[in-house]
PDB file of C-alpha atoms in Angstrom:
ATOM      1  CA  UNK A   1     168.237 145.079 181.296  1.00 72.00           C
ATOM      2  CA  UNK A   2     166.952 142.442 179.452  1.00 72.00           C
ATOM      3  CA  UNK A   3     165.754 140.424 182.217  1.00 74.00           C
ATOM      4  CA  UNK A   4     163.959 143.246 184.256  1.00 79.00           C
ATOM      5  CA  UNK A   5     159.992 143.594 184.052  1.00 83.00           C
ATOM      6  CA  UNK A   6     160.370 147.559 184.292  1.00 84.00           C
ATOM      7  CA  UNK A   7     162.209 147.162 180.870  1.00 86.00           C
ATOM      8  CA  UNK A   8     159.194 146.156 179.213  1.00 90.00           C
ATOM      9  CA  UNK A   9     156.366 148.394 181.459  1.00 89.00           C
ATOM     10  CA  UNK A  10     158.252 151.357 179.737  1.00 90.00           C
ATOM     11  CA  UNK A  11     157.819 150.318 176.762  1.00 92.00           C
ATOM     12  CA  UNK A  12     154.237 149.551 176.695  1.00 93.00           C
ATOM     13  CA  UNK A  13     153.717 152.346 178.339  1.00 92.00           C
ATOM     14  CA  UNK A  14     156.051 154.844 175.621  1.00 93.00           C
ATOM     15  CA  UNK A  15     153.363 153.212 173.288  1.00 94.00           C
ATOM     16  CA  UNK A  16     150.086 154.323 175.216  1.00 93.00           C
ATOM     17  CA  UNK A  17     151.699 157.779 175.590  1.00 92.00           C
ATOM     18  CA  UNK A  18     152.165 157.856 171.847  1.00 92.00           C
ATOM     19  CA  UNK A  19     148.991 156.578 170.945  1.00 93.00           C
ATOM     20  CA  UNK A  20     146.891 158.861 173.301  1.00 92.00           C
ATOM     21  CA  UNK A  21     148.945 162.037 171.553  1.00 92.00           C
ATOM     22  CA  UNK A  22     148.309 160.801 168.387  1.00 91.00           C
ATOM     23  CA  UNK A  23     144.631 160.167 169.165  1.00 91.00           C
ATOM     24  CA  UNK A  24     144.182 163.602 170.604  1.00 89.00           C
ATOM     25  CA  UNK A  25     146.536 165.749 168.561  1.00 88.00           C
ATOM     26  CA  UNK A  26     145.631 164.473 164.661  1.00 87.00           C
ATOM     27  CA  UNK A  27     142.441 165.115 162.639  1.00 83.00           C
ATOM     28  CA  UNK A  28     142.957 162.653 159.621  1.00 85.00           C
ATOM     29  CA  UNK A  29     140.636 159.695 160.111  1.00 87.00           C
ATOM     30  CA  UNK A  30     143.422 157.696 159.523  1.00 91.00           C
ATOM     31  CA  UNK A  31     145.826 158.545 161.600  1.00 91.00           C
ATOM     32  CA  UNK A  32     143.175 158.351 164.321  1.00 93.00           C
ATOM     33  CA  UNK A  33     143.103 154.717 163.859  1.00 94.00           C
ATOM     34  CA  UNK A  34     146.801 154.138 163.972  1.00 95.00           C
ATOM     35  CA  UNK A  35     146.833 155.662 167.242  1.00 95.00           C
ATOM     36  CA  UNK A  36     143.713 153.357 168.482  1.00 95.00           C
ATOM     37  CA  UNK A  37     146.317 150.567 166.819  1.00 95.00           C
ATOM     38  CA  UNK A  38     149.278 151.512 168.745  1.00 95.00           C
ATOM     39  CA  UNK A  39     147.439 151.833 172.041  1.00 95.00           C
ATOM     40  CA  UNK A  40     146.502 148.380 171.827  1.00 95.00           C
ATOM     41  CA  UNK A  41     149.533 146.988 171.100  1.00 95.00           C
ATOM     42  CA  UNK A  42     151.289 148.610 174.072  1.00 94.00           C
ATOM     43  CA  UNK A  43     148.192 147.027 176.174  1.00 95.00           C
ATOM     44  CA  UNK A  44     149.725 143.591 174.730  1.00 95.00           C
ATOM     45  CA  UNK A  45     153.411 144.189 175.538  1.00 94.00           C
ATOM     46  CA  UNK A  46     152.299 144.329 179.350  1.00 93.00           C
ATOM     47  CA  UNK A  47     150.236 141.784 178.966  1.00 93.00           C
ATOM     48  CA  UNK A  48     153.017 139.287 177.872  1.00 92.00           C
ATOM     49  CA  UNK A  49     155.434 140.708 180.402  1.00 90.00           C
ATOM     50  CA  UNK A  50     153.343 140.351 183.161  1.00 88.00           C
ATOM     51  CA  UNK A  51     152.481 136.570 182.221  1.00 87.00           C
ATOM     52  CA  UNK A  52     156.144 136.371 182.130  1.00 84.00           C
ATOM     53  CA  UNK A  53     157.693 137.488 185.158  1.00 83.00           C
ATOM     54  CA  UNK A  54     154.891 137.372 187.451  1.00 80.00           C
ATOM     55  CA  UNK A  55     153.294 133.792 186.779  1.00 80.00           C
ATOM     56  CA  UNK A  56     156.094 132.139 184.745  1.00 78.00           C
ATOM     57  CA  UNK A  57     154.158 128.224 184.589  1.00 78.00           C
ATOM     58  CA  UNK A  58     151.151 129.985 183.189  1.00 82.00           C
ATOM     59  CA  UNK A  59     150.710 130.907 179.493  1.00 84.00           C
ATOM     60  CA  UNK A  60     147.358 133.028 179.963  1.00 89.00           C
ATOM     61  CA  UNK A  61     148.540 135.833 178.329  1.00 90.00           C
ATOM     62  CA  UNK A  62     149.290 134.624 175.336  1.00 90.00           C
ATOM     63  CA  UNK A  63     146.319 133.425 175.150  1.00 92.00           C
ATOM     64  CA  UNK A  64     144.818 136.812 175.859  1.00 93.00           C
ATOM     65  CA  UNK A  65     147.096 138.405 173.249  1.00 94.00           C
ATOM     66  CA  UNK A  66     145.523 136.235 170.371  1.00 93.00           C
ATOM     67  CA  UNK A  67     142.315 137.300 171.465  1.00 95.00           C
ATOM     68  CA  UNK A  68     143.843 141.419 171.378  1.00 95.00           C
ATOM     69  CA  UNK A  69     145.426 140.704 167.881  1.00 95.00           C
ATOM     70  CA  UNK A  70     141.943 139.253 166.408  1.00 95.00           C
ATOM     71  CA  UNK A  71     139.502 141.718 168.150  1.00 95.00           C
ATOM     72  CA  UNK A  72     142.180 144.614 166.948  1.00 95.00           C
ATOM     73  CA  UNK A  73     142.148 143.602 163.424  1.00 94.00           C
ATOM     74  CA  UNK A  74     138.277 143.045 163.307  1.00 95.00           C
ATOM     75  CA  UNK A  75     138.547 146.803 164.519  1.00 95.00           C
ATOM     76  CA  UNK A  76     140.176 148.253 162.313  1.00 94.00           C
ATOM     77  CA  UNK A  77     138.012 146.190 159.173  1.00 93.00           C
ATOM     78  CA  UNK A  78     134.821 147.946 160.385  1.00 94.00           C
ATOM     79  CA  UNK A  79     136.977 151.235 161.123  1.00 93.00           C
ATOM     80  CA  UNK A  80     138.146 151.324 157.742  1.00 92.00           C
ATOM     81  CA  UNK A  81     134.860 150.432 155.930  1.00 92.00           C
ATOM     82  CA  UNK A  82     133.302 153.484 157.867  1.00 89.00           C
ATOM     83  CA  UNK A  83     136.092 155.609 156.523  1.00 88.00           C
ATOM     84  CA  UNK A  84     135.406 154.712 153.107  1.00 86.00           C
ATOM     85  CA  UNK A  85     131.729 155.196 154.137  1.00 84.00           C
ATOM     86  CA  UNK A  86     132.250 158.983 154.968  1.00 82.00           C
ATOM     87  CA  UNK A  87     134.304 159.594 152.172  1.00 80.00           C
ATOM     88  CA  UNK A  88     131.603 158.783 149.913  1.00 78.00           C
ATOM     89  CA  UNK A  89     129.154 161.597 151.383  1.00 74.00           C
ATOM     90  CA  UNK A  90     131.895 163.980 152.386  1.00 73.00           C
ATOM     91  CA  UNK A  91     135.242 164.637 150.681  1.00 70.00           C
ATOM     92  CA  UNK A  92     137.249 164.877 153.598  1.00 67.00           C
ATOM     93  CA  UNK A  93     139.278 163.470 155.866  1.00 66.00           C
ATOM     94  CA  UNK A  94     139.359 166.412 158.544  1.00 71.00           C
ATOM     95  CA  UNK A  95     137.113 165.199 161.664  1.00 72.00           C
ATOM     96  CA  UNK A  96     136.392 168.603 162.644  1.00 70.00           C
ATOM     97  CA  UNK A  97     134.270 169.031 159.585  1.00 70.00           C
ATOM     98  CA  UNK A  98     132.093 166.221 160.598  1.00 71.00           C
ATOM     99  CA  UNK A  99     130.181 168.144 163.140  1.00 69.00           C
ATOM    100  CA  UNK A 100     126.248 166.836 162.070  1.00 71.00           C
ATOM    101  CA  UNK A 101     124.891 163.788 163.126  1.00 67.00           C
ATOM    102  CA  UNK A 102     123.381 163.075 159.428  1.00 65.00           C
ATOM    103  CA  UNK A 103     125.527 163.067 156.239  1.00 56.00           C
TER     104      UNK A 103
ATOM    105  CA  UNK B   1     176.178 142.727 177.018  1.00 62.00           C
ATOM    106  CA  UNK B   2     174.943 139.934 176.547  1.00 82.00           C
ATOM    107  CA  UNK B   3     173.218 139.120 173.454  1.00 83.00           C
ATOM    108  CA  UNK B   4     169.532 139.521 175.039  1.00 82.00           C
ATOM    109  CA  UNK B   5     170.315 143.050 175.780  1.00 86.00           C
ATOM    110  CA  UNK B   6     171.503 143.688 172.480  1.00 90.00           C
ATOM    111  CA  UNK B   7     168.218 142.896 170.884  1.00 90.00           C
ATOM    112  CA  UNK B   8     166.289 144.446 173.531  1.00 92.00           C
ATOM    113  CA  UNK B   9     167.792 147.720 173.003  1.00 93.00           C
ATOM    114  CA  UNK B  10     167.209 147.151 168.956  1.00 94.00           C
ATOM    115  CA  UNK B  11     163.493 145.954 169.207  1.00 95.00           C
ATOM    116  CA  UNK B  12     162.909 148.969 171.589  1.00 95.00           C
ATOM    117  CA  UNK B  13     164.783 151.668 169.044  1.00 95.00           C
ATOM    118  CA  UNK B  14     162.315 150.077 166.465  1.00 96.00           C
ATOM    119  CA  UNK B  15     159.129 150.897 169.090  1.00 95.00           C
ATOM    120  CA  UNK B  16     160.380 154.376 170.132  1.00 95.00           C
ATOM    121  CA  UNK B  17     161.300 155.344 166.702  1.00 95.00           C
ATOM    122  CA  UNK B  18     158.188 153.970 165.144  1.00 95.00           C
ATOM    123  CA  UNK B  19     155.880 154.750 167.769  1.00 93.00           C
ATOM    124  CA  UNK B  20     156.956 158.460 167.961  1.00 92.00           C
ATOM    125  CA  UNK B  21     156.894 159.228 164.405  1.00 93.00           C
ATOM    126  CA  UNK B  22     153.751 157.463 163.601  1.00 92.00           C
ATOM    127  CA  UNK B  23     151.689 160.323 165.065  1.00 89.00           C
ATOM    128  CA  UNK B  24     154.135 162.835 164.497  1.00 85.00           C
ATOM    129  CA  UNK B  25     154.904 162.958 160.699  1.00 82.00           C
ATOM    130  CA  UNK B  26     153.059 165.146 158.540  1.00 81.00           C
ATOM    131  CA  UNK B  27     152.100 162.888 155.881  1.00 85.00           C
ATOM    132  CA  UNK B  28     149.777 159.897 156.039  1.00 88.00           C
ATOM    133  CA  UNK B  29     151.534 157.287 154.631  1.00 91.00           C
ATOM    134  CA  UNK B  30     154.888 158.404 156.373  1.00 92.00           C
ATOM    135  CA  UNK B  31     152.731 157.573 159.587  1.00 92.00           C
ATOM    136  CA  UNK B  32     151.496 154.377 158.217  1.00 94.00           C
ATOM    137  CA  UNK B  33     155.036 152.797 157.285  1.00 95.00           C
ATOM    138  CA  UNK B  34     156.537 153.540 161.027  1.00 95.00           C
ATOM    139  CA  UNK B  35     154.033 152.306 161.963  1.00 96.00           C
ATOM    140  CA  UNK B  36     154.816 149.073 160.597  1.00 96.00           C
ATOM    141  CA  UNK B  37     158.362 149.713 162.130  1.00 96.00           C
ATOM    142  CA  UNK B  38     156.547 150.105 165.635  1.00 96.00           C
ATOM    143  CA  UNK B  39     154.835 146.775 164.957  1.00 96.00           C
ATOM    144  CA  UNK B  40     158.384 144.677 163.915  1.00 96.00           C
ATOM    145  CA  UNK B  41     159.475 146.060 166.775  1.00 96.00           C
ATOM    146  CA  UNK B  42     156.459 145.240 169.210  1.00 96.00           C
ATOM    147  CA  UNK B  43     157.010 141.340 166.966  1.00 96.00           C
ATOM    148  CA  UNK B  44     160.404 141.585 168.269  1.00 95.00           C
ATOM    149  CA  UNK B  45     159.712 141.892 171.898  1.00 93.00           C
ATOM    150  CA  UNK B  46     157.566 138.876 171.488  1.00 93.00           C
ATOM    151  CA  UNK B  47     159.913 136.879 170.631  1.00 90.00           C
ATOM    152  CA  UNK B  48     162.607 138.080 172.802  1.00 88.00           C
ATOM    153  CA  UNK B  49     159.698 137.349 175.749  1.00 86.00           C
ATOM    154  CA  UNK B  50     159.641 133.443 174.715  1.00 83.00           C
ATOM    155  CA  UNK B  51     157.232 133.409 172.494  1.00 87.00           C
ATOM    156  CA  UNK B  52     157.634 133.116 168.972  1.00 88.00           C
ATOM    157  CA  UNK B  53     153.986 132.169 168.216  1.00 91.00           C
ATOM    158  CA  UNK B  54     153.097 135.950 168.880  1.00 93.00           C
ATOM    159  CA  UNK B  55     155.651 137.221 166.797  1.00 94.00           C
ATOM    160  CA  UNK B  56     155.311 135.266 163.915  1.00 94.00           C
ATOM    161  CA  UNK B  57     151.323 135.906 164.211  1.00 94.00           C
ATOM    162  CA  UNK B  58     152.102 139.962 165.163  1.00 95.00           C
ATOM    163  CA  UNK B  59     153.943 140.274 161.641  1.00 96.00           C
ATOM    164  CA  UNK B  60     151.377 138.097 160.400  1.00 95.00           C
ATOM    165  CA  UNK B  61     148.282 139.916 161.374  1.00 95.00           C
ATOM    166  CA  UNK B  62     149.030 143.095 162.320  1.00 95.00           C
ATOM    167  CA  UNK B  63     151.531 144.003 159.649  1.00 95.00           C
ATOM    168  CA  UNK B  64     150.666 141.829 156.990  1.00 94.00           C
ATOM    169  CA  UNK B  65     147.088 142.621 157.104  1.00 94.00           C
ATOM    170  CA  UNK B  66     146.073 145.426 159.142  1.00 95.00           C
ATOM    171  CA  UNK B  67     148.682 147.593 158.291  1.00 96.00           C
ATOM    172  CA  UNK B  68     148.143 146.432 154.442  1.00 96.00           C
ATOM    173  CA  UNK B  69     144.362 147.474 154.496  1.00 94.00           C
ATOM    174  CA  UNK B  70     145.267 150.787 156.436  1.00 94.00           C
ATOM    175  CA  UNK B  71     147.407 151.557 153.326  1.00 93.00           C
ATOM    176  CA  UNK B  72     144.638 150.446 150.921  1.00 91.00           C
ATOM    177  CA  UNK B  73     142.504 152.535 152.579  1.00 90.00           C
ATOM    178  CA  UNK B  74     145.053 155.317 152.069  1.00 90.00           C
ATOM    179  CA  UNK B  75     145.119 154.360 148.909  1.00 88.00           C
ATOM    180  CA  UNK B  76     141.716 154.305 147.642  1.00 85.00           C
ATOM    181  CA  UNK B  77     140.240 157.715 149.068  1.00 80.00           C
ATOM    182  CA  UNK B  78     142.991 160.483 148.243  1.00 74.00           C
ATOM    183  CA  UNK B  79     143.930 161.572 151.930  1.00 65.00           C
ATOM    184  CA  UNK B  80     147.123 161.908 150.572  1.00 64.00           C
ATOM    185  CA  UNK B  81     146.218 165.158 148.010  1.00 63.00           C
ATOM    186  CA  UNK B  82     143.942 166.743 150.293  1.00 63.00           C
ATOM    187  CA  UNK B  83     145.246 170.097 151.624  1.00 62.00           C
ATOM    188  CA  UNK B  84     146.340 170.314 155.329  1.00 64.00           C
ATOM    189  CA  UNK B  85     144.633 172.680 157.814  1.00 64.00           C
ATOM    190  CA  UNK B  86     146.583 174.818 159.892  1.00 66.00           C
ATOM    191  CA  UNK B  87     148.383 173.417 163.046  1.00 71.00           C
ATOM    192  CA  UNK B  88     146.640 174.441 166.331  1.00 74.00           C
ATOM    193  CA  UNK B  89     149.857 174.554 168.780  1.00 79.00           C
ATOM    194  CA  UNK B  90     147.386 174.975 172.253  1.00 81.00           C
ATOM    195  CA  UNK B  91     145.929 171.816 171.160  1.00 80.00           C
ATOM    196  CA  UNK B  92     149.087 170.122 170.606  1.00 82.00           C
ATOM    197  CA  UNK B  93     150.338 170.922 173.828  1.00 84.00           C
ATOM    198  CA  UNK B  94     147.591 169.905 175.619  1.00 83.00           C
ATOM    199  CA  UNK B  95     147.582 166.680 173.549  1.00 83.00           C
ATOM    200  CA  UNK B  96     151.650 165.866 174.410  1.00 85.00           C
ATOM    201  CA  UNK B  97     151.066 167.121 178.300  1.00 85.00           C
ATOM    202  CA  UNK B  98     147.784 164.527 178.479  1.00 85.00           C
ATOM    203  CA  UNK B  99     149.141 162.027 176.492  1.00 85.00           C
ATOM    204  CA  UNK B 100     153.063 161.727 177.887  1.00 86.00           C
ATOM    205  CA  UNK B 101     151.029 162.714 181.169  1.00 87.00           C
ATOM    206  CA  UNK B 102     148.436 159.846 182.214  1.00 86.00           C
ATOM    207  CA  UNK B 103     151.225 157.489 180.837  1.00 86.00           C
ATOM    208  CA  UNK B 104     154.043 158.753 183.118  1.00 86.00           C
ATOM    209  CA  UNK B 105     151.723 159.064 185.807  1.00 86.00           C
ATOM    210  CA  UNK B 106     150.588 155.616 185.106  1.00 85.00           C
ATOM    211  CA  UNK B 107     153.926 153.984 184.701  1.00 83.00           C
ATOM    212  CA  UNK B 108     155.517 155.496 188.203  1.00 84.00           C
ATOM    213  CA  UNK B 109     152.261 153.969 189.663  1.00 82.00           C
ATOM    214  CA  UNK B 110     153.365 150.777 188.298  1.00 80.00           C
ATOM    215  CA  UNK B 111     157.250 150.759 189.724  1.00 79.00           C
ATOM    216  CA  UNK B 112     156.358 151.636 192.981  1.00 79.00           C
ATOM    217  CA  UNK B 113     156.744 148.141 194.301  1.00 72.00           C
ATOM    218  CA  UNK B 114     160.118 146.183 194.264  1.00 69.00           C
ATOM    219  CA  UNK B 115     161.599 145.195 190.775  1.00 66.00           C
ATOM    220  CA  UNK B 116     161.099 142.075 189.826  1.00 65.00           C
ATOM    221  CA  UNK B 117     163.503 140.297 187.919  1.00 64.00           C
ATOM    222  CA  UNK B 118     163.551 136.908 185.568  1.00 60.00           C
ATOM    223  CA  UNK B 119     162.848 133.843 187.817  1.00 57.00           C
ATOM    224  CA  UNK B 120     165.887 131.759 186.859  1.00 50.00           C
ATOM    225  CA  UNK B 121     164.377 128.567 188.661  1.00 47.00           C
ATOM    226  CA  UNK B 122     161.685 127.601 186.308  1.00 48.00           C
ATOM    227  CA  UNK B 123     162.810 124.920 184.800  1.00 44.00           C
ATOM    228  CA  UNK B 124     161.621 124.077 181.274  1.00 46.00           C
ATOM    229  CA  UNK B 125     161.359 120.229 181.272  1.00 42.00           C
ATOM    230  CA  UNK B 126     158.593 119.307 178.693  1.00 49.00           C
ATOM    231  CA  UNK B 127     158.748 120.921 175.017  1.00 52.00           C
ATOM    232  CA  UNK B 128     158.015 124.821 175.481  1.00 62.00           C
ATOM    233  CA  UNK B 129     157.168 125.468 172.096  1.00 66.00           C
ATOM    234  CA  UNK B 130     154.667 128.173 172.688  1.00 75.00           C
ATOM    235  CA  UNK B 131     152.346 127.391 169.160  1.00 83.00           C
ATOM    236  CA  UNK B 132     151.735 123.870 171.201  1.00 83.00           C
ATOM    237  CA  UNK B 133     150.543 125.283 174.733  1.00 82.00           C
ATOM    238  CA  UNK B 134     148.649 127.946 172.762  1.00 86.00           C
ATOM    239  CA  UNK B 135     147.131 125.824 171.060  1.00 87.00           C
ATOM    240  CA  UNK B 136     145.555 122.865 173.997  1.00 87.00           C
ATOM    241  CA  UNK B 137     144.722 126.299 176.114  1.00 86.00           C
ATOM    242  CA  UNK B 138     142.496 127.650 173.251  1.00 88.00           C
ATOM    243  CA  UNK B 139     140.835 124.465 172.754  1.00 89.00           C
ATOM    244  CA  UNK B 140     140.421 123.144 176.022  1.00 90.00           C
ATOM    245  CA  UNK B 141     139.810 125.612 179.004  1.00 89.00           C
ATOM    246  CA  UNK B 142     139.798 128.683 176.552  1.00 91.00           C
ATOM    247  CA  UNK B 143     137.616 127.133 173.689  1.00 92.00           C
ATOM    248  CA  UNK B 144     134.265 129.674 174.664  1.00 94.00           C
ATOM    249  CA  UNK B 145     136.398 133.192 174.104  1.00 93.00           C
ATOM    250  CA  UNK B 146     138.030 130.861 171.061  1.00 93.00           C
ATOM    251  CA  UNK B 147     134.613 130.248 169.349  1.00 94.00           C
ATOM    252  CA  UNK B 148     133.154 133.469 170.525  1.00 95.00           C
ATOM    253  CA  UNK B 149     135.866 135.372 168.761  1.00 95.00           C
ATOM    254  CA  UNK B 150     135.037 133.671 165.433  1.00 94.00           C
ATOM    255  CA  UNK B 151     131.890 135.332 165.588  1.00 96.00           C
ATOM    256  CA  UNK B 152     132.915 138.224 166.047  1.00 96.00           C
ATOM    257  CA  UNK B 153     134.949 138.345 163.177  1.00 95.00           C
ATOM    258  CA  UNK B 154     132.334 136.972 161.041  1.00 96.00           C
ATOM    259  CA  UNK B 155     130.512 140.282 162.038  1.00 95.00           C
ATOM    260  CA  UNK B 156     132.786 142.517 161.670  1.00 95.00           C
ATOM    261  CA  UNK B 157     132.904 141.418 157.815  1.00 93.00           C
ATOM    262  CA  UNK B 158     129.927 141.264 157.127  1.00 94.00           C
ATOM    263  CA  UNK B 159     129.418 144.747 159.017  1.00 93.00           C
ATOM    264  CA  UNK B 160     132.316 145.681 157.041  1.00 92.00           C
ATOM    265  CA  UNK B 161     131.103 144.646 153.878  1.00 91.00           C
ATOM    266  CA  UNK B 162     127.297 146.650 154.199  1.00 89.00           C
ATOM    267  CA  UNK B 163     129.138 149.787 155.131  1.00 85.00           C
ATOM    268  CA  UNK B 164     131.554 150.738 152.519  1.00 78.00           C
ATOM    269  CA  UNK B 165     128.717 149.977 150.167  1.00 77.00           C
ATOM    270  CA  UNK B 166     127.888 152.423 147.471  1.00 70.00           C
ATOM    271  CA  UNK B 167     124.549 154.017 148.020  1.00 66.00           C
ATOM    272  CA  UNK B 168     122.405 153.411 145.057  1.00 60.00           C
TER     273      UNK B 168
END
């Protein structure tokens, strides 16, 4: 089980399906972002089993996944600074209140 | 089993656990701390992949800081005391069916060729440690991306910073 590559597509793939629920199904601002979070990280998991068990001499996707973890975190820095932006002007954290283009 | 298994089917209780509660728990900084459980988990894998680099730099990164500045965030502006509107359940249906959906529809896309299994004749004869490779690669055919990505951060904090300033 360990050594099978459709081990690891399932997981990457349990992660998208949980990110994509959480990014449709909350409305905290925060919890948005996790989702976003956990989205990329399944894109990562298939990234490094793919570089794995497909091209075995290569270490490309590590490589790659450095680049994921750094452009993730950058991300989330300007994510959060926007949340602490909006809660500034509006005391809320409920996106469907946020309906007008000015604040 | 063997003892690869064993930690596979740990790591991937930590993912599924984490990964499922994250967006499912009510409140915010329940879904914060599985989330850190999803990312020891996802730091696991790594490792159990052959690369330890990732996972030491996965609890690194992603737990010790982003996760640490989603809970400061958390934190600072009270999402925690704010009241809760009430649950729609249509759109939480359609949010499991499109979610669980595209990602099963996506993942029996991806197993309809033949399984592929580890390739047991690769033969590690120089030193594999992963920090070494990943390191030559970044600064010899990947160095562009490599410097590129500094930028980018430098950017995003100074975007960052300009933002969550206080409007006098």
């Amino acid at each position: 089980m360990a050594g099978n590559l459709t081990t690891y597509l399932i997981l990457s793939f349990f992660l998208l399906a949980c990110g994509l629920y959480g990014l449709l199904k909350r409305r905290n601002l925060i919890a948005l972002l996790i989702s976003i979070e956990l989205i990329l990280n399944g894109a990562a998991i298939s990234f490094l089993a793919f570089n794995r068990f497909l091209f075995p001499a290569s270490n490309l996707g590590e490589v790659f996944i450095v680049f994921i973890i750094s452009l993730a975190a950058a991300e989330a820095a300007i994510a959060l600074s926007l949340i602490l932006a909006v809660h500034q002007s509006i005391k809320t954290h409920n996106i469907e209140t946020m309906d007008k283009l000015k604040g | 089993m063997i003892a690869a298994d064993l930690l596979l089917i740990a790591f991937a209780a930590f993912i599924i656990v984490g990964g499922f509660l994250a967006v499912e728990a009510r409140n915010i900084f329940h879904n914060a701390l599985y989330f850190g459980l999803a990312l020891v988990g996802v730091a696991g894998i790594y490792i159990l992949l052959g690369s330890e680099f990732l996972g030491l730099v996965q609890i690194l990164v992603y737990v010790g800081a982003i996760l640490v500045a989603i809970i400061f965030a958390i934190m600072i502006t009270p999402a925690l005391f704010l009241k809760r509107s009430p649950r729609n359940t249509l759109k939480q249906i359609v949010a499991a069916a499109s979610g669980f959906g595209v990602s099963a529809l996506l993942l029996f896309l991806c197993l309809q060729s033949k399984p592929v299994s580890w390739n047991q004749k690769i033969s590690f004869t120089e030193d594999v440690f992963s920090i070494k490779q990943v390191g030559a690669m970044l600064l010899s055919k990947y160095a562009l991306p490599f410097e590129i990505i500094s930028v980018v951060l430098l950017i995003a904090i100074i975007g960052a910073l300009l933002n969550a300033r206080e409007e006098n």
